[in-house]
Amino acid sequence: MPIQMELQRIIISEMQDRQIIVLKEVDGLRTLPIVIHSTEAYAIDRRLKGITLPRPLTHELLASVIEKMGGQVERIDIHTLVDAIFFAHIVIRQNDQLLEIDSRPSDAIALGIATMVPIYVAEQVLEQAST
Amino acid sequence: MPIQMELQRIIISEMQDRQIIVLKEVDGLRTLPIVIHSTEAYAIDRRLKGITLPRPLTHELLASVIEKMGGQVERIDIHTLVDAIFFAHIVIRQNDQLLEIDSRPSDAIALGIATMVPIYVAEQVLEQAST
């Protein structure tokens, strides 16, 4: 059973390109730290705060493509962890069909966080990597 | 009449975040330099060279969302220039409909370059900014 989690913290250090986001179980205490790149960390932070810019940046473009093509982001699944690398799916509903699209967790969360899309993590991923 | 142009050069300087791409008229000699961020410059370079990575980066995710949702990128229009900032549309064909989506030129080109999507620039933009 996948476990529902939510974004608890973004830790941005301006001195380096690797940043950390921390997910936390909605109905539990386990947390999951994920190392991501600065670009996506700033995108998550900006979209969480609802900051909009005169021109769409890449994740706003992605959100607007999905909307204009008649889709809605339904959930994010972080399903696999191999050699400290996480693999995720973005699940999009389009005309009663569910589309599963490969993504890094960071892109998926940057996309979904603006509309509070639920995030699920596979139990086996949590067993390997939770703190 | 929009003028068809193609990517002539990417000038990446590793010492700074601002990079330059140069478009050139397909049937003419005018060129158009556009300042873009490093992230998109590296994405354009990587997708131009057909380099694939184990996990999709953001522009591969964007391309795969469009494909799975039944769309195809038809062209890129760089339509407006205000205060040295370029505004573009990505035109996507979906079920015989054309969707126009606001984008920075850099994201549009990073998306389109992998499949050689034609790039059009408005004559008035060229008149203001071509070299």
XYZ file of C-alpha atoms in Angstrom:
262
model
C 0.000 0.000 0.000
C 1.389 3.411 -0.884
C 1.586 5.835 2.028
C 0.287 9.376 1.665
C 2.894 11.996 2.499
C 3.117 15.770 2.370
C 5.883 18.276 1.856
C 7.188 19.233 5.290
C 10.271 21.303 4.502
C 12.498 22.631 1.745
C 16.072 23.208 2.833
C 17.806 25.534 0.398
C 21.487 26.280 0.784
C 22.585 28.941 -1.655
C 26.160 27.698 -1.601
C 25.452 24.480 -3.466
C 23.393 23.001 -6.303
C 22.015 20.065 -4.287
C 19.075 20.925 -2.070
C 16.863 18.814 0.201
C 13.122 18.425 0.456
C 11.567 16.480 3.320
C 8.265 14.612 2.995
C 6.336 13.513 6.089
C 3.654 10.852 6.501
C 0.171 12.393 6.694
C -0.951 9.733 9.230
C 2.380 8.911 10.822
C 5.751 10.151 11.912
C 8.160 8.887 9.295
C 9.930 11.437 7.115
C 11.630 11.014 3.756
C 14.486 13.322 2.721
C 15.055 13.659 -1.031
C 18.039 15.412 -2.585
C 17.063 17.555 -5.572
C 18.619 20.218 -7.811
C 18.406 23.940 -7.094
C 16.261 24.729 -10.149
C 13.475 22.413 -9.005
C 13.893 23.437 -5.337
C 13.350 27.076 -6.266
C 10.399 26.078 -8.482
C 8.790 24.168 -5.575
C 9.374 27.066 -3.192
C 7.986 29.622 -5.658
C 4.901 27.575 -6.547
C 4.223 26.755 -2.885
C 4.193 30.481 -2.141
C 2.041 31.228 -5.188
C 4.612 33.625 -6.638
C 3.877 34.314 -10.304
C 6.237 35.899 -12.780
C 5.512 37.878 -15.970
C 6.437 34.890 -18.129
C 5.759 31.240 -17.216
C 8.819 29.323 -16.043
C 9.110 25.660 -16.997
C 6.791 24.151 -14.367
C 4.120 26.788 -15.011
C 4.417 25.894 -18.712
C 4.007 22.212 -17.847
C 0.923 22.966 -15.706
C -0.615 25.067 -18.443
C 0.051 22.398 -21.128
C -1.754 19.792 -18.991
C -4.690 22.118 -18.358
C -5.081 23.251 -21.986
C -4.897 19.647 -23.199
C -7.816 18.765 -20.939
C -5.990 17.023 -18.116
C -5.791 17.273 -14.376
C -2.980 16.043 -12.140
C -4.541 13.451 -9.848
C -1.627 12.232 -7.766
C 2.130 11.712 -7.578
C 3.554 8.243 -6.914
C 7.138 7.854 -5.730
C 7.344 4.169 -6.510
C 10.966 3.043 -6.685
C 14.340 3.732 -5.115
C 17.512 2.371 -6.706
C 21.039 3.403 -5.704
C 19.745 6.462 -3.840
C 17.796 7.605 -6.916
C 14.023 7.990 -6.621
C 11.657 7.298 -9.522
C 8.150 8.767 -9.647
C 5.021 8.866 -11.783
C 2.749 11.807 -12.358
C -0.801 10.485 -12.744
C -2.950 12.658 -15.030
C -6.680 12.235 -15.573
C -7.801 12.994 -19.128
C -11.315 12.083 -20.352
C -11.802 9.380 -17.690
C -8.448 7.849 -18.529
C -5.522 7.791 -16.133
C -2.123 8.458 -17.710
C 1.039 7.523 -15.830
C 4.064 9.586 -16.795
C 7.664 8.981 -15.669
C 9.141 11.882 -13.721
C 11.717 12.797 -11.148
C 10.056 13.406 -7.749
C 11.285 17.017 -7.849
C 9.511 17.850 -11.130
C 6.380 16.013 -10.000
C 6.265 17.928 -6.708
C 7.079 21.267 -8.373
C 4.154 20.631 -10.713
C 1.709 19.319 -8.108
C 2.445 21.522 -5.104
C 0.661 24.567 -6.523
C -2.653 22.667 -6.478
C -1.973 20.451 -3.435
C -1.902 17.222 -5.455
C -1.568 14.240 -3.059
C 1.824 12.538 -2.889
C 2.086 8.770 -2.324
C 5.261 6.857 -1.526
C 5.556 3.064 -1.869
C 5.981 1.284 1.475
C 9.193 -0.390 0.294
C 10.702 2.986 -0.620
C 9.877 4.286 2.858
C 11.356 1.180 4.472
C 14.626 1.810 2.670
C 14.917 5.552 3.039
C 12.728 7.002 5.780
C 14.217 8.699 8.836
C 4.328 37.549 -41.830
C 6.341 35.510 -39.340
C 9.808 34.573 -40.562
C 11.053 30.996 -40.249
C 14.322 30.751 -38.342
C 16.555 27.966 -37.087
C 18.918 27.530 -34.187
C 22.370 28.488 -35.414
C 24.457 28.490 -32.232
C 24.381 28.029 -28.483
C 27.064 29.980 -26.651
C 27.565 28.540 -23.175
C 29.923 30.230 -20.772
C 30.343 28.169 -17.630
C 31.269 31.207 -15.579
C 27.786 32.753 -15.671
C 24.097 31.908 -15.500
C 23.099 33.913 -18.594
C 23.763 32.132 -21.873
C 23.072 33.068 -25.499
C 21.322 31.264 -28.307
C 21.411 32.616 -31.846
C 18.613 32.015 -34.342
C 19.196 32.560 -38.078
C 16.690 33.157 -40.877
C 16.163 29.996 -42.957
C 15.808 32.068 -46.170
C 17.897 35.074 -45.233
C 20.885 36.385 -43.383
C 19.461 38.060 -40.296
C 20.274 36.556 -36.914
C 18.541 36.968 -33.573
C 20.484 36.576 -30.317
C 18.407 35.631 -27.263
C 19.732 35.616 -23.697
C 18.534 32.583 -21.731
C 19.286 30.849 -18.421
C 21.844 28.068 -18.048
C 19.279 25.369 -17.193
C 17.443 25.833 -20.489
C 20.701 26.298 -22.432
C 21.969 22.931 -21.183
C 18.545 21.385 -21.925
C 18.662 22.686 -25.523
C 22.224 21.451 -25.974
C 21.426 18.013 -24.539
C 18.245 17.549 -26.552
C 19.914 18.779 -29.749
C 22.605 16.128 -29.278
C 20.008 13.457 -28.435
C 21.587 12.722 -25.052
C 19.188 10.765 -22.845
C 19.499 10.254 -19.111
C 18.174 7.450 -16.868
C 15.384 9.687 -15.568
C 13.582 12.335 -17.651
C 14.625 15.907 -16.921
C 11.978 18.624 -17.049
C 11.826 19.136 -20.830
C 11.722 15.373 -21.480
C 8.837 15.225 -18.980
C 7.090 18.035 -20.854
C 7.579 16.241 -24.201
C 6.262 13.001 -22.779
C 3.193 14.698 -21.220
C 2.291 16.219 -24.617
C 2.771 12.889 -26.405
C 0.792 10.813 -23.865
C -2.041 13.354 -23.886
C -2.353 12.934 -27.658
C -0.640 16.088 -28.818
C 2.119 17.051 -31.183
C 4.180 20.234 -31.164
C 3.510 21.927 -34.485
C 5.511 25.133 -34.287
C 7.031 27.769 -32.028
C 6.091 31.438 -32.445
C 8.270 34.153 -30.947
C 5.686 36.878 -31.273
C 6.541 39.811 -29.015
C 9.538 41.688 -27.619
C 9.080 44.164 -24.761
C 11.957 45.709 -22.797
C 14.433 43.100 -24.111
C 12.144 40.239 -23.007
C 10.858 37.839 -25.652
C 7.432 36.194 -25.449
C 6.622 32.982 -27.331
C 3.834 30.494 -27.952
C 4.136 26.758 -28.296
C 1.504 25.586 -30.796
C 0.271 22.058 -30.073
C -2.025 20.049 -32.351
C -4.495 17.834 -30.445
C -7.422 16.148 -32.243
C -7.410 18.657 -35.123
C -7.389 21.562 -32.687
C -4.483 23.962 -32.373
C -3.627 25.017 -28.814
C -1.478 28.096 -28.225
C 0.444 28.014 -24.961
C 2.473 30.895 -23.474
C 6.154 30.062 -23.035
C 9.581 31.570 -22.799
C 11.471 31.055 -26.100
C 14.074 28.996 -24.219
C 11.548 26.422 -22.938
C 9.826 26.315 -26.331
C 13.117 25.682 -28.142
C 14.313 23.141 -25.539
C 11.042 21.282 -26.086
C 10.927 21.566 -29.877
C 14.572 21.131 -30.845
C 14.593 17.367 -30.260
C 12.022 16.893 -33.042
C 13.061 19.822 -35.257
C 9.858 21.790 -34.694
C 9.874 24.911 -36.943
C 10.539 28.241 -35.223
C 8.834 31.433 -36.450
C 9.691 34.974 -35.379
C 7.368 37.952 -35.954
C 8.774 40.463 -38.457
C 8.438 43.303 -35.932
C 10.486 41.351 -33.369
C 13.207 40.821 -35.971
C 13.146 44.497 -36.911
C 13.785 45.452 -33.301
C 16.350 42.852 -32.341
C 18.054 41.223 -35.323
C 21.766 41.649 -35.958
